[in-house]
Coordinates of N, CA and C in Angstrom, one line a residue:
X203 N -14.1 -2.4 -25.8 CA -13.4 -3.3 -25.0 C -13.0 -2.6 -23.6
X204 N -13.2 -3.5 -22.5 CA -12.9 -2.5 -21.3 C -11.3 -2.9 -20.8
X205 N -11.0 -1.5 -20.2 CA -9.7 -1.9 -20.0 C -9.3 -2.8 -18.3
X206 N -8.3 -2.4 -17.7 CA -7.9 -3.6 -16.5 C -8.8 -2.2 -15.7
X207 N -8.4 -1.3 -15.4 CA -9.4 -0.6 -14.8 C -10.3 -0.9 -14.7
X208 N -11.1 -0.3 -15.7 CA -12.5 -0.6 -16.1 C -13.0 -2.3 -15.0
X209 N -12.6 -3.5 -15.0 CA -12.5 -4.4 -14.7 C -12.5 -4.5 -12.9
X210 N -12.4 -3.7 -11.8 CA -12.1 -3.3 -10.5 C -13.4 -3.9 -10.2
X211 N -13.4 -4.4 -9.1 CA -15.0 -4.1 -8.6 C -15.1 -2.6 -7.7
X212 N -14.0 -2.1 -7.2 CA -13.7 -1.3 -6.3 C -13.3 -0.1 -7.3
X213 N -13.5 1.0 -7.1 CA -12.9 2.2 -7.8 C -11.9 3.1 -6.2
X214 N -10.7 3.4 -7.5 CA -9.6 3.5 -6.5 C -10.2 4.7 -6.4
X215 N -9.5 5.8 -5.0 CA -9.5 7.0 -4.3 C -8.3 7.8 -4.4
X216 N -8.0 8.0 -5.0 CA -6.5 9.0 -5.0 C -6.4 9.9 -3.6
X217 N -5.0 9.9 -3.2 CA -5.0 10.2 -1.9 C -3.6 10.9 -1.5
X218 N -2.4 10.5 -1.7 CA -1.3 10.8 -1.9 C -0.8 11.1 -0.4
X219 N -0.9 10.6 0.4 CA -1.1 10.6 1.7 C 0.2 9.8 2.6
X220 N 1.2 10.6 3.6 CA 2.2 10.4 4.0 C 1.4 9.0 5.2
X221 N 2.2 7.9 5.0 CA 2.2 6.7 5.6 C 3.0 5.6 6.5
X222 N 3.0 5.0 7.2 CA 4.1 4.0 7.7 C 3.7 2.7 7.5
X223 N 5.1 1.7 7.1 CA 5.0 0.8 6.6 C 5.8 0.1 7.6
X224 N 5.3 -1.1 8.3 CA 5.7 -2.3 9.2 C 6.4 -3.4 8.1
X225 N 7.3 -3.8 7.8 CA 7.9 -4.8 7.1 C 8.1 -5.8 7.9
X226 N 7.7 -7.2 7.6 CA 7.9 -8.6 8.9 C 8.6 -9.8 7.3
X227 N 9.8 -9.3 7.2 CA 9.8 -10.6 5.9 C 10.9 -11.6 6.6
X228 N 11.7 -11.9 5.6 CA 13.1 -13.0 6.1 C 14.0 -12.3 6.7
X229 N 14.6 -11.1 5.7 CA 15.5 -10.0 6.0 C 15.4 -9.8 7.5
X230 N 14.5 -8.8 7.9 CA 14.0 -8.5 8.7 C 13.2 -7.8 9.1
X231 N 12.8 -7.1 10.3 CA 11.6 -6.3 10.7 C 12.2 -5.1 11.1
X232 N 11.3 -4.3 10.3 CA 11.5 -2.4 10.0 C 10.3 -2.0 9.4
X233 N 10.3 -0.1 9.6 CA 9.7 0.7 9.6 C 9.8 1.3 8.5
X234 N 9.2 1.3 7.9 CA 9.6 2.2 6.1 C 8.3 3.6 6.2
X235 N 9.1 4.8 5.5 CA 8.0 5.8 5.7 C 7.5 5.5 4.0
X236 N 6.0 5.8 3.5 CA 6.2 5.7 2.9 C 4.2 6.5 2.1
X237 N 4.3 6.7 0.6 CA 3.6 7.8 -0.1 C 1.9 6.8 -0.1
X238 N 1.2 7.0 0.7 CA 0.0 6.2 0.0 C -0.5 6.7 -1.3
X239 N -0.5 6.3 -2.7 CA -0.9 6.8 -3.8 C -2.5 6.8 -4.2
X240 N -2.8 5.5 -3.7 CA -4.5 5.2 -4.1 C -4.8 4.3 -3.0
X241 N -6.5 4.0 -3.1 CA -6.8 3.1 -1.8 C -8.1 2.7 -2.5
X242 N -8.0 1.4 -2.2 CA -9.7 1.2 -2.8 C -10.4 0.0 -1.1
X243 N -11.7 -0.6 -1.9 CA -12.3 -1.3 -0.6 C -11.1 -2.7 -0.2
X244 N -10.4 -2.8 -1.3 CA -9.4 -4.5 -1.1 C -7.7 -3.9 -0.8
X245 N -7.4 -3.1 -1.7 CA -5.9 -2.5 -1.8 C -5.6 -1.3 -1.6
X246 N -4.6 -1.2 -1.2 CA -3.8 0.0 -1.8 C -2.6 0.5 -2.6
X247 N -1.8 1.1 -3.5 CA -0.8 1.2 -3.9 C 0.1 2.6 -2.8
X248 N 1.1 1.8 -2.8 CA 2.3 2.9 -2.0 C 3.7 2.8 -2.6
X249 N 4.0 4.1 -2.7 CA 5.7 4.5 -2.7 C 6.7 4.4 -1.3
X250 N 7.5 3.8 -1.5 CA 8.5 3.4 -0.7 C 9.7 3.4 -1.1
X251 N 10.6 4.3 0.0 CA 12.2 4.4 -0.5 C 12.8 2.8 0.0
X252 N 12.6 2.1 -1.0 CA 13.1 0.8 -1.2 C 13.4 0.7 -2.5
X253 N 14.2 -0.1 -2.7 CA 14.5 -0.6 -4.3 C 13.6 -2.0 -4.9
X254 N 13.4 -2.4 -3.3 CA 11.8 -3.7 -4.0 C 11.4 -4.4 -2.7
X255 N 10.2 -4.3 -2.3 CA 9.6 -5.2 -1.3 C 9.4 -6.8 -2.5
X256 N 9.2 -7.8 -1.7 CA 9.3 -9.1 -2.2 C 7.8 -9.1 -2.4
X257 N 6.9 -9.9 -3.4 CA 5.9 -10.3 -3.5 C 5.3 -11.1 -2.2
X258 N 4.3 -11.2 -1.7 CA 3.6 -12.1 -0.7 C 4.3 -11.8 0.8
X259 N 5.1 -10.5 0.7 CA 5.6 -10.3 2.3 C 4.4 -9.2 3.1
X260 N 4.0 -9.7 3.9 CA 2.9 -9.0 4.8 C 3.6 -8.1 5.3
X261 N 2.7 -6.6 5.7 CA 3.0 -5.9 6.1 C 2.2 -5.4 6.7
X262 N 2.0 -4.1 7.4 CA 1.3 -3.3 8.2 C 1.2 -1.8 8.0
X263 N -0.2 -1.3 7.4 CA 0.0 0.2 6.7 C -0.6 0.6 8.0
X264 N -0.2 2.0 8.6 CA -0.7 2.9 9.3 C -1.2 3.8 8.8
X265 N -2.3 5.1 8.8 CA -2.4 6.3 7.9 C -3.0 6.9 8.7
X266 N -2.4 8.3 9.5 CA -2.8 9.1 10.3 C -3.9 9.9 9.7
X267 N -4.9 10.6 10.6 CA -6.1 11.8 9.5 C -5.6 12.4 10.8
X268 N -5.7 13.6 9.4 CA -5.7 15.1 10.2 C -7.1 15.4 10.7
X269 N -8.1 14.7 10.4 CA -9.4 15.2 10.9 C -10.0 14.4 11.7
X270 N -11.1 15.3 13.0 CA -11.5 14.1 13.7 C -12.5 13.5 13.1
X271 N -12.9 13.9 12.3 CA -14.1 13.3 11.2 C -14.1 11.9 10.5
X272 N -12.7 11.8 9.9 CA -12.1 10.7 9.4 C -11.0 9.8 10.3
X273 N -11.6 8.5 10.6 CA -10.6 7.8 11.7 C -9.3 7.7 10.6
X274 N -8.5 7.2 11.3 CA -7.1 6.8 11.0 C -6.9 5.2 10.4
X275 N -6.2 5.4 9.5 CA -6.1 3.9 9.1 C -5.3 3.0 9.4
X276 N -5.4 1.8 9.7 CA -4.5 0.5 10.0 C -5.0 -0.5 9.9
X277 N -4.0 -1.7 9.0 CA -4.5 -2.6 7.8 C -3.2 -3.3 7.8
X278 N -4.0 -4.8 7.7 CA -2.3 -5.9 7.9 C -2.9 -6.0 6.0
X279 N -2.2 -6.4 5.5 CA -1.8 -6.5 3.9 C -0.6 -7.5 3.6
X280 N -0.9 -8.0 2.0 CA 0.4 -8.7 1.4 C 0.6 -8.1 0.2
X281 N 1.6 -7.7 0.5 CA 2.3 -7.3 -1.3 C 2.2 -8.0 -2.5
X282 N 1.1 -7.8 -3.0 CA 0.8 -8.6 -4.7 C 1.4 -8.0 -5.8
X283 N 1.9 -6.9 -5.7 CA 2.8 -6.2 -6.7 C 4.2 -5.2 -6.2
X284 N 5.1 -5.1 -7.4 CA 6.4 -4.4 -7.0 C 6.9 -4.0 -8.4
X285 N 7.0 -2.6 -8.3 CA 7.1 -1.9 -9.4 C 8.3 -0.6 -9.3
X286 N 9.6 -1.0 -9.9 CA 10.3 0.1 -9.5 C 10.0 1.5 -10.0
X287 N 10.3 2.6 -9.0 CA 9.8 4.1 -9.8 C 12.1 4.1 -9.6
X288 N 12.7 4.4 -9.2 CA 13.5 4.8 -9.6 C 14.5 3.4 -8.6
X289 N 15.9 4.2 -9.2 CA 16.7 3.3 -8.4 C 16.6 3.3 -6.7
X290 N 16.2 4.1 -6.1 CA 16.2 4.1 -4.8 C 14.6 4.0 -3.8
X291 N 13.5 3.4 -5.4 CA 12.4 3.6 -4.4 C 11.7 2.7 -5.4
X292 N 10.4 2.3 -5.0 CA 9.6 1.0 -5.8 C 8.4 1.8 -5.8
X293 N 7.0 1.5 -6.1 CA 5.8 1.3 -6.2 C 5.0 -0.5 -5.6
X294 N 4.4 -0.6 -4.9 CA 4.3 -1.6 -4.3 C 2.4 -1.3 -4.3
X295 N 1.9 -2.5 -4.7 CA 0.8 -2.9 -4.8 C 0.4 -3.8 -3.3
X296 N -0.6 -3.8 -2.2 CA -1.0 -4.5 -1.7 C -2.7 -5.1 -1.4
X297 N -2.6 -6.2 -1.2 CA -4.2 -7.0 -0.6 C -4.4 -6.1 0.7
X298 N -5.6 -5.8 1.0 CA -5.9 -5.7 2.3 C -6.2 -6.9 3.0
X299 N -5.8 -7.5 3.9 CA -6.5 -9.0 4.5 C -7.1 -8.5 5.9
X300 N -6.6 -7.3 6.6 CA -7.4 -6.9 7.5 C -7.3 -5.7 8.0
X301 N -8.7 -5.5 8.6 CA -8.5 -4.1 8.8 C -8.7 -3.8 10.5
X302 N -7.7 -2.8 11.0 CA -7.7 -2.6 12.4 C -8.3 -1.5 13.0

């Protein structure tokens, strides 16, 4: 039986890569720093010192490269998952919907 993995069309990239996160929800609009953990061709997962982004709030990942080899990343996204790692920080799943 294959598992939800197994099931990806995309195979994730582990990366663990220091990030900035644009938040535009109801609350308001801010800057969150935050851990990129994986990245595939649709999503990414990131840590964030938040206690919970809301489902379906768009956001904006930035991801600087140290190399001139590798361009820099920037990507509008919607948060399809929210997963707490501790009381002061989440795990947050997103869509890519575009890439900049």
């Amino acid at each position: 039986m294959l598992g939800y993995d197994d099931k990806r069309n995309f195979f994730r990239m582990m990366v663990n890569s220091p990030c900035e996160l644009q938040v535009n929800d109801e609350e308001s609009s801010r800057t969150l720093h935050a851990v990129c953990k994986d990245i595939s061709a649709t999503g990414m997962s990131l840590e964030v010192a938040e206690s919970s982004v809301e489902v379906g709030t768009q956001v904006h990942v930035s991801i600087d490269s140290n190399s001139s080899q590798i361009p820099s990343l920037s990507a509008m996204a919607t948060v399809v998952r929210c997963e707490p790692e501790s009381e002061s920080s989440c795990v947050i799943g997103v869509e890519i919907s575009e890439m900049k």
